[in-house]
Amino acid sequence: MRRSLSVGLPALGKRAADAVRLSALALAISVSGVQLAFADDYALGAMDKLRIRVAEWQTAEGTVRDWSAISGEYTVGASGGISLPFLGTLPASGKTTSEIAEEVGLQLQKLFGLPDRPSASVELAQYRPIYLAGEVQTPGEYPYAPEMTVLKAVSLGGGLRRAENGQRFARDFITARGESSVQIAERNRLLIRRARLQAEIAEKADIVVPPELKGVADAAGLIESEKALMISRDKRLKLQLTQLAELKSLLQKEIESLGKKSATQTRQLELVMEDKDRVDTLAEKGLALSARKLTVEQRAADLQAALLDIDTASLKAKQDVSKASQDETNLRNDWDAQLAQELQNTESELDTLDLKLVTSRDLMSEALLQSADAAQTPQAGTAASIAYSIVRQKDGKSTKISADEGTLVLPGDVVKVEPVAVTQ
């Protein structure tokens, strides 16, 4: 897992070898990029990010080995330690980068039994964040930078929170009032719809204006719209019922016609059967030809078949009449069920809108009260002022420190901005 960078020194003398060794060590502990640490005695804490690089001078071989398996960036965890390959978790909270570097080199030497202690370079890659709380535009977590003051920290959060003087509550009132207006308009439409459904169920020609809409400006227009819909629906229902009635009438006429035709065919069959009886009598006496007898029997068979067709057609027409009557009944039942369902849905929507209206009115009242309270603050004889303080963790305890705009902020600090009333 380890990568070695070897530089052979077979031809160099002792001084040259020492010079190469010093150069290699300097390269191993050099800081790449911008140095972030602002003090050598900075105590590390949770969420600090460290950049670690480890190199080892091998005296016997005269080479430098780069421990790339360990080199990299590490974050101090909530427990206060950093987790390194081979070494496991090393305590870091409260220590300096120099102490961490020395500990890493010592632990590696002990673990692998090395004659020379590896050189570890530890630098801060990123400080733990700071936090803004109180009267700032955007409270929250922000990255730390060296030489940060309270004023700079507050600027990260958009500066001090700007007083609204009741504007937010006025917006809340306008929003609630707009929602209430929409809900009232919808409720008026539902009330007219309910009145129209009740008129249709009672089979009345006119819609009774609900008491809640008396004196409402647009009530007349809503009633006209619902009445036009009621007339259209009534025409459609009556048209369907008329078509079914006409179908039944036609089928009844067809049944009557088939009955008359059946009576005529029956009379003809009776005459043919009488003729057949006479021909049979003559045939028994040898006075009738077989051809005549055959003709009479064929005629009788044709009439019987025709009567059977007439009876079948009459039965089919009666079935169609029964089906048309059933369709008429189903149409009326479906219409009544549809009206009842629409009325139930309308009642449910009205109940929901009533609850929403109550909520909107409560919000409007609350916004008015809050706006009035905001307009009364600050009280007469007082002026608004801002107090700064820093909450800092030290030895596991929180300490509150009074501050001003020029006070330096440390990583992990909580900057609190609080309003205070100053009597004039």
Coordinates of C-alpha atoms in Angstrom, one line a residue:
M1 CA 0.0 0.0 0.0
R2 CA 3.0 2.3 0.5
R3 CA 4.8 4.0 -2.4
S4 CA 8.5 4.6 -2.2
L5 CA 10.4 7.4 -3.8
S6 CA 14.1 6.3 -3.6
V7 CA 17.1 8.4 -4.4
G8 CA 20.4 6.4 -4.5
L9 CA 23.5 8.0 -3.0
P10 CA 26.3 5.6 -3.9
A11 CA 28.7 8.4 -5.2
L12 CA 28.0 11.1 -2.6
G13 CA 30.1 11.8 0.5
K14 CA 28.7 12.3 4.0
R15 CA 28.1 16.0 3.6
A16 CA 26.3 15.6 0.3
A17 CA 24.2 12.9 1.8
D18 CA 23.3 15.1 4.7
A19 CA 22.4 17.9 2.4
V20 CA 20.1 15.6 0.4
R21 CA 18.5 14.4 3.6
L22 CA 17.8 17.9 4.8
S23 CA 16.3 18.8 1.5
A24 CA 14.1 15.8 1.4
L25 CA 12.8 16.4 5.0
A26 CA 12.1 20.0 4.1
L27 CA 10.1 18.9 1.1
A28 CA 8.2 16.4 3.3
I29 CA 7.1 19.0 5.8
S30 CA 6.6 22.0 3.5
V31 CA 3.1 23.5 3.3
S32 CA 1.5 23.5 -0.1
G33 CA -0.8 26.4 -1.1
V34 CA -1.9 29.1 1.3
Q35 CA -1.1 28.5 5.0
L36 CA -4.4 28.6 6.9
A37 CA -3.2 28.4 10.4
F38 CA -3.2 31.8 12.1
A39 CA -1.5 30.6 15.4
D40 CA 0.9 27.8 16.2
D41 CA -1.1 27.2 19.5
Y42 CA -4.5 26.9 17.8
A43 CA -6.4 24.1 19.6
L44 CA -8.2 21.7 17.3
G45 CA -11.8 20.9 17.7
A46 CA -14.6 18.8 16.1
M47 CA -15.2 19.5 12.3
D48 CA -11.7 20.9 11.8
K49 CA -10.2 19.5 8.6
L50 CA -6.5 18.5 8.6
R51 CA -4.2 17.9 5.7
I52 CA -1.5 15.3 6.7
R53 CA 1.6 14.2 4.7
V54 CA 4.1 11.7 6.0
A55 CA 7.6 11.0 4.7
E56 CA 10.4 8.8 6.1
W57 CA 14.1 9.1 5.7
Q58 CA 15.7 5.7 5.4
T59 CA 19.3 6.0 6.7
A60 CA 20.4 2.6 5.5
E61 CA 19.3 3.1 2.0
G62 CA 19.8 6.9 1.8
T63 CA 16.3 7.3 0.3
V64 CA 13.0 9.1 1.2
R65 CA 9.9 7.0 1.4
D66 CA 6.5 8.8 0.9
W67 CA 3.7 7.2 3.0
S68 CA 1.0 7.9 0.6
A69 CA -1.4 5.4 2.3
I70 CA -1.6 7.8 5.3
S71 CA -1.2 11.1 3.6
G72 CA -4.5 12.9 2.9
E73 CA -7.3 15.0 4.4
Y74 CA -9.0 14.1 7.7
T75 CA -11.8 15.6 9.7
V76 CA -11.8 15.8 13.5
G77 CA -14.9 13.8 14.5
A78 CA -17.5 14.6 17.1
S79 CA -15.6 12.4 19.5
G80 CA -12.6 14.7 19.1
G81 CA -10.4 12.2 17.2
I82 CA -9.1 11.6 13.7
S83 CA -9.0 8.1 12.1
L84 CA -5.8 7.2 10.3
P85 CA -4.9 4.0 8.4
F86 CA -2.8 1.6 10.5
L87 CA -3.0 3.9 13.6
G88 CA -6.7 3.9 14.1
T89 CA -8.2 6.8 16.0
L90 CA -5.9 9.4 17.5
P91 CA -7.1 12.1 19.9
A92 CA -7.0 15.5 18.3
S93 CA -9.4 17.8 20.1
G94 CA -7.5 20.4 22.1
K95 CA -4.2 19.7 20.5
T96 CA -2.1 21.7 18.0
T97 CA -1.1 20.7 14.6
S98 CA 2.5 20.3 15.8
E99 CA 1.4 17.9 18.5
I100 CA -0.6 15.8 16.0
A101 CA 2.4 15.7 13.7
E102 CA 4.8 14.5 16.4
E103 CA 2.2 11.9 17.6
V104 CA 1.7 10.5 14.1
G105 CA 5.5 10.1 13.5
L106 CA 6.0 8.5 17.0
Q107 CA 3.1 6.1 16.6
L108 CA 4.3 5.0 13.1
Q109 CA 7.8 4.4 14.4
K110 CA 6.5 2.3 17.3
L111 CA 4.0 0.3 15.1
F112 CA 6.4 -0.7 12.4
G113 CA 9.7 -0.7 14.5
L114 CA 11.4 1.8 12.3
P115 CA 15.0 3.0 13.0
D116 CA 14.1 6.5 11.9
R117 CA 11.0 8.4 12.9
P118 CA 8.8 9.4 9.9
S119 CA 8.3 13.1 9.5
A120 CA 4.6 14.2 9.5
S121 CA 3.4 17.5 8.2
V122 CA 0.0 18.5 9.6
E123 CA -1.8 21.7 8.5
L124 CA -5.3 23.0 8.8
A125 CA -7.1 22.5 5.5
Q126 CA -10.4 24.0 6.7
Y127 CA -11.5 25.5 10.1
R128 CA -14.6 24.3 11.8
P129 CA -17.5 26.6 11.0
I130 CA -19.0 29.5 13.0
Y131 CA -22.7 30.0 13.7
L132 CA -24.8 33.2 13.6
A133 CA -27.9 33.5 15.7
G134 CA -30.4 36.2 16.5
E135 CA -31.2 39.4 14.7
V136 CA -29.4 38.6 11.4
Q137 CA -31.0 38.3 8.0
T138 CA -29.9 34.7 7.5
P139 CA -28.9 32.8 10.7
G140 CA -27.0 29.6 10.4
E141 CA -23.7 27.9 9.8
Y142 CA -20.9 29.7 7.9
P143 CA -17.2 28.9 7.1
Y144 CA -14.5 30.5 9.2
A145 CA -11.7 32.6 7.8
P146 CA -8.6 33.9 9.7
E147 CA -8.8 37.4 11.2
M148 CA -12.6 37.2 11.2
T149 CA -14.4 39.8 13.4
V150 CA -17.9 40.0 14.6
L151 CA -18.8 42.5 11.9
K152 CA -17.4 40.3 9.2
A153 CA -19.3 37.3 10.6
V154 CA -22.6 39.2 10.6
S155 CA -22.0 40.4 7.0
L156 CA -21.8 36.7 6.0
G157 CA -25.4 36.4 7.2
G158 CA -26.6 39.3 5.2
G159 CA -26.2 41.9 7.9
L160 CA -28.6 42.8 10.7
R161 CA -32.3 41.9 10.3
R162 CA -34.3 44.8 8.9
A163 CA -37.3 45.7 10.9
E164 CA -40.6 45.2 9.0
N165 CA -42.8 47.6 11.0
G166 CA -45.8 45.3 10.6
Q167 CA -45.3 44.9 6.8
R168 CA -45.1 41.1 7.1
F169 CA -48.4 41.1 9.1
A170 CA -50.0 43.4 6.5
R171 CA -48.9 40.9 3.8
D172 CA -50.4 38.1 5.8
F173 CA -53.7 40.0 6.1
I174 CA -53.8 40.7 2.4
T175 CA -53.1 37.0 1.6
A176 CA -55.8 35.8 4.0
R177 CA -58.3 38.3 2.7
G178 CA -57.6 37.3 -0.9
E179 CA -58.1 33.6 0.0
S180 CA -61.3 34.5 1.9
S181 CA -62.7 36.3 -1.2
V182 CA -62.0 33.3 -3.4
Q183 CA -63.6 31.0 -0.8
I184 CA -66.7 33.2 -0.5
A185 CA -67.2 33.3 -4.3
E186 CA -66.9 29.5 -4.4
R187 CA -69.3 29.1 -1.5
N188 CA -71.9 31.3 -3.3
R189 CA -71.6 29.1 -6.4
L190 CA -72.1 26.0 -4.2
L191 CA -75.1 27.5 -2.5
I192 CA -76.8 28.1 -5.9
R193 CA -75.8 24.7 -7.1
R194 CA -77.4 23.1 -4.0
A195 CA -80.6 25.2 -4.5
R196 CA -80.7 24.0 -8.2
L197 CA -80.3 20.3 -7.2
Q198 CA -83.0 20.6 -4.6
A199 CA -85.3 22.1 -7.2
E200 CA -84.5 19.2 -9.6
I201 CA -85.2 16.6 -6.9
A202 CA -88.5 18.2 -6.1
E203 CA -89.3 18.5 -9.9
K204 CA -89.8 22.3 -9.6
A205 CA -89.3 24.7 -12.5
D206 CA -87.8 27.5 -10.5
I207 CA -84.8 27.8 -8.2
V208 CA -85.4 29.3 -4.7
V209 CA -82.7 31.9 -3.8
P210 CA -80.9 30.7 -0.6
P211 CA -81.3 33.1 2.4
E212 CA -77.4 33.4 2.5
L213 CA -77.4 35.1 -0.9
K214 CA -80.1 37.7 -0.4
G215 CA -78.5 41.0 -1.1
V216 CA -75.4 39.5 -2.8
A217 CA -74.6 41.5 -6.0
D218 CA -73.8 38.6 -8.3
A219 CA -76.5 36.2 -7.0
A220 CA -78.8 37.0 -10.0
G221 CA -76.1 36.0 -12.5
L222 CA -75.4 32.8 -10.6
I223 CA -79.0 31.9 -10.5
E224 CA -79.4 32.5 -14.2
S225 CA -76.4 30.3 -15.0
E226 CA -77.7 27.4 -12.8
K227 CA -81.3 27.8 -14.2
A228 CA -80.0 27.5 -17.7
L229 CA -78.1 24.3 -16.7
M230 CA -81.2 22.9 -15.0
I231 CA -83.3 23.6 -18.2
S232 CA -80.7 21.9 -20.4
R233 CA -80.5 18.8 -18.1
D234 CA -84.3 18.6 -17.9
K235 CA -84.6 18.7 -21.7
R236 CA -82.0 16.0 -22.1
L237 CA -83.9 13.7 -19.6
K238 CA -87.3 14.4 -21.2
L239 CA -85.9 13.7 -24.6
Q240 CA -84.5 10.3 -23.5
L241 CA -87.8 9.4 -21.8
T242 CA -89.8 10.5 -25.0
Q243 CA -87.6 8.4 -27.2
L244 CA -88.2 5.4 -25.0
A245 CA -92.0 6.1 -24.9
E246 CA -92.1 6.3 -28.7
L247 CA -90.2 3.1 -29.0
K248 CA -92.7 1.4 -26.7
S249 CA -95.6 2.8 -28.8
L250 CA -94.1 1.5 -32.0
L251 CA -93.6 -1.9 -30.5
Q252 CA -97.2 -2.0 -29.3
K253 CA -98.4 -1.1 -32.7
E254 CA -96.2 -3.9 -34.2
I255 CA -97.7 -6.3 -31.7
E256 CA -101.2 -5.3 -32.6
S257 CA -100.4 -5.7 -36.3
L258 CA -98.9 -9.1 -35.8
G259 CA -102.0 -10.1 -33.8
K260 CA -104.3 -9.1 -36.7
K261 CA -102.0 -10.9 -39.2
S262 CA -102.0 -13.9 -36.9
A263 CA -105.9 -13.9 -36.9
T264 CA -106.0 -13.7 -40.7
Q265 CA -103.5 -16.5 -41.1
T266 CA -105.4 -18.6 -38.5
R267 CA -108.7 -18.2 -40.5
Q268 CA -106.9 -19.2 -43.7
L269 CA -105.5 -22.2 -42.0
E270 CA -108.9 -23.2 -40.8
L271 CA -110.3 -23.0 -44.3
V272 CA -107.4 -25.0 -45.7
M273 CA -107.8 -27.6 -43.0
E274 CA -111.5 -27.9 -43.9
D275 CA -110.6 -28.3 -47.6
K276 CA -108.0 -30.9 -46.6
D277 CA -110.6 -32.9 -44.7
R278 CA -112.9 -32.9 -47.8
V279 CA -110.0 -34.0 -50.0
D280 CA -109.1 -36.8 -47.6
T281 CA -112.7 -38.0 -47.7
L282 CA -112.7 -38.0 -51.5
A283 CA -109.4 -39.7 -51.6
E284 CA -110.6 -42.5 -49.4
K285 CA -113.5 -43.0 -51.9
G286 CA -111.0 -42.8 -54.9
L287 CA -112.6 -39.6 -56.2
A288 CA -109.7 -37.2 -55.5
L289 CA -106.3 -37.1 -57.2
S290 CA -103.2 -37.4 -55.1
A291 CA -101.8 -34.2 -56.7
R292 CA -104.6 -32.2 -55.2
K293 CA -104.2 -33.8 -51.8
L294 CA -100.5 -32.9 -51.9
T295 CA -101.2 -29.3 -52.8
V296 CA -103.7 -28.9 -49.9
E297 CA -101.2 -30.3 -47.4
Q298 CA -98.4 -28.0 -48.7
R299 CA -100.7 -25.0 -48.3
A300 CA -101.6 -26.0 -44.7
A301 CA -97.9 -26.4 -43.9
D302 CA -97.0 -23.0 -45.3
L303 CA -99.8 -21.3 -43.2
Q304 CA -98.6 -23.1 -40.1
A305 CA -95.0 -21.9 -40.7
A306 CA -96.2 -18.4 -41.3
L307 CA -98.2 -18.5 -38.0
L308 CA -95.1 -19.7 -36.2
D309 CA -93.1 -16.8 -37.6
I310 CA -95.8 -14.3 -36.6
D311 CA -95.8 -15.7 -33.0
T312 CA -92.0 -15.5 -32.8
A313 CA -92.0 -11.8 -34.1
S314 CA -94.8 -11.0 -31.6
L315 CA -92.9 -12.5 -28.7
K316 CA -89.7 -10.6 -29.7
A317 CA -91.7 -7.3 -29.9
K318 CA -93.1 -8.0 -26.4
Q319 CA -89.6 -8.5 -25.1
D320 CA -88.5 -5.2 -26.6
V321 CA -91.4 -3.5 -24.9
S322 CA -90.4 -5.0 -21.6
K323 CA -86.7 -3.9 -22.1
A324 CA -87.8 -0.3 -23.1
S325 CA -89.9 -0.2 -19.9
Q326 CA -86.9 -1.4 -17.9
D327 CA -84.6 1.2 -19.6
E328 CA -87.2 3.9 -18.7
T329 CA -87.2 2.8 -15.0
N330 CA -83.3 2.6 -14.9
L331 CA -83.1 6.1 -16.5
R332 CA -85.3 7.6 -13.8
N333 CA -83.5 5.7 -11.0
D334 CA -80.1 6.7 -12.3
W335 CA -81.2 10.3 -12.6
D336 CA -82.5 10.3 -9.0
A337 CA -79.2 8.7 -7.8
Q338 CA -77.1 11.2 -9.7
L339 CA -79.0 14.1 -8.2
A340 CA -78.7 12.7 -4.7
Q341 CA -74.9 12.1 -5.1
E342 CA -74.4 15.6 -6.5
L343 CA -76.3 17.1 -3.6
Q344 CA -74.2 15.1 -1.1
N345 CA -70.9 16.2 -2.7
T346 CA -72.1 19.8 -2.7
E347 CA -73.0 19.7 1.0
S348 CA -69.5 18.2 1.7
E349 CA -67.8 20.9 -0.3
L350 CA -69.8 23.6 1.5
D351 CA -68.8 22.2 4.9
T352 CA -65.1 22.2 3.9
L353 CA -65.3 25.8 2.6
D354 CA -67.0 26.9 5.8
L355 CA -64.0 25.6 7.8
K356 CA -61.6 27.3 5.4
L357 CA -63.5 30.6 5.8
V358 CA -63.3 30.4 9.5
T359 CA -59.5 29.8 9.3
S360 CA -59.0 32.7 6.9
R361 CA -61.0 35.0 9.1
D362 CA -59.0 33.9 12.1
L363 CA -55.7 34.6 10.2
M364 CA -57.0 38.0 9.2
S365 CA -57.8 38.9 12.8
E366 CA -54.4 37.6 14.0
A367 CA -52.6 39.6 11.3
L368 CA -54.4 42.7 12.3
L369 CA -53.5 42.2 16.0
Q370 CA -49.9 41.4 15.2
S371 CA -49.6 44.4 12.9
A372 CA -51.0 46.7 15.6
D373 CA -48.5 45.3 18.1
A374 CA -45.6 45.8 15.7
A375 CA -46.7 49.4 15.1
Q376 CA -46.5 50.0 18.8
T377 CA -42.9 48.8 19.2
P378 CA -40.5 50.2 20.1
Q379 CA -42.3 52.0 22.9
A380 CA -42.3 55.7 23.2
G381 CA -39.1 56.9 25.0
T382 CA -37.1 53.9 23.9
A383 CA -34.8 53.2 20.9
A384 CA -33.7 49.9 19.4
S385 CA -30.0 48.9 20.0
I386 CA -28.0 45.8 19.2
A387 CA -25.8 43.8 21.6
Y388 CA -23.2 41.3 20.4
S389 CA -22.0 38.3 22.3
I390 CA -19.9 35.2 21.6
V391 CA -20.7 31.7 22.9
R392 CA -17.4 29.7 23.0
Q393 CA -16.8 26.1 23.9
K394 CA -13.8 25.7 26.2
D395 CA -12.9 22.5 28.2
G396 CA -16.3 21.1 27.3
K397 CA -18.1 24.1 28.8
S398 CA -19.9 27.0 27.1
T399 CA -18.8 30.5 28.0
K400 CA -20.6 33.7 26.9
I401 CA -18.4 36.6 26.1
S402 CA -19.5 40.2 25.5
A403 CA -18.3 41.5 22.2
D404 CA -18.4 44.4 19.8
E405 CA -18.1 44.6 16.0
G406 CA -14.3 44.5 16.2
T407 CA -14.0 41.4 18.4
L408 CA -12.1 38.5 16.8
V409 CA -14.1 35.4 16.2
L410 CA -12.6 31.9 16.6
P411 CA -13.6 28.7 14.8
G412 CA -16.6 27.0 16.4
D413 CA -17.9 30.3 18.0
V414 CA -21.6 31.1 18.1
V415 CA -22.1 34.8 17.4
K416 CA -25.3 36.1 18.9
V417 CA -27.0 39.3 17.8
E418 CA -29.7 40.5 20.2
P419 CA -31.9 43.6 20.3
V420 CA -32.0 45.6 23.5
A421 CA -34.2 48.6 24.4
V422 CA -32.3 51.7 25.4
T423 CA -34.3 54.3 27.3
Q424 CA -33.9 57.8 25.8

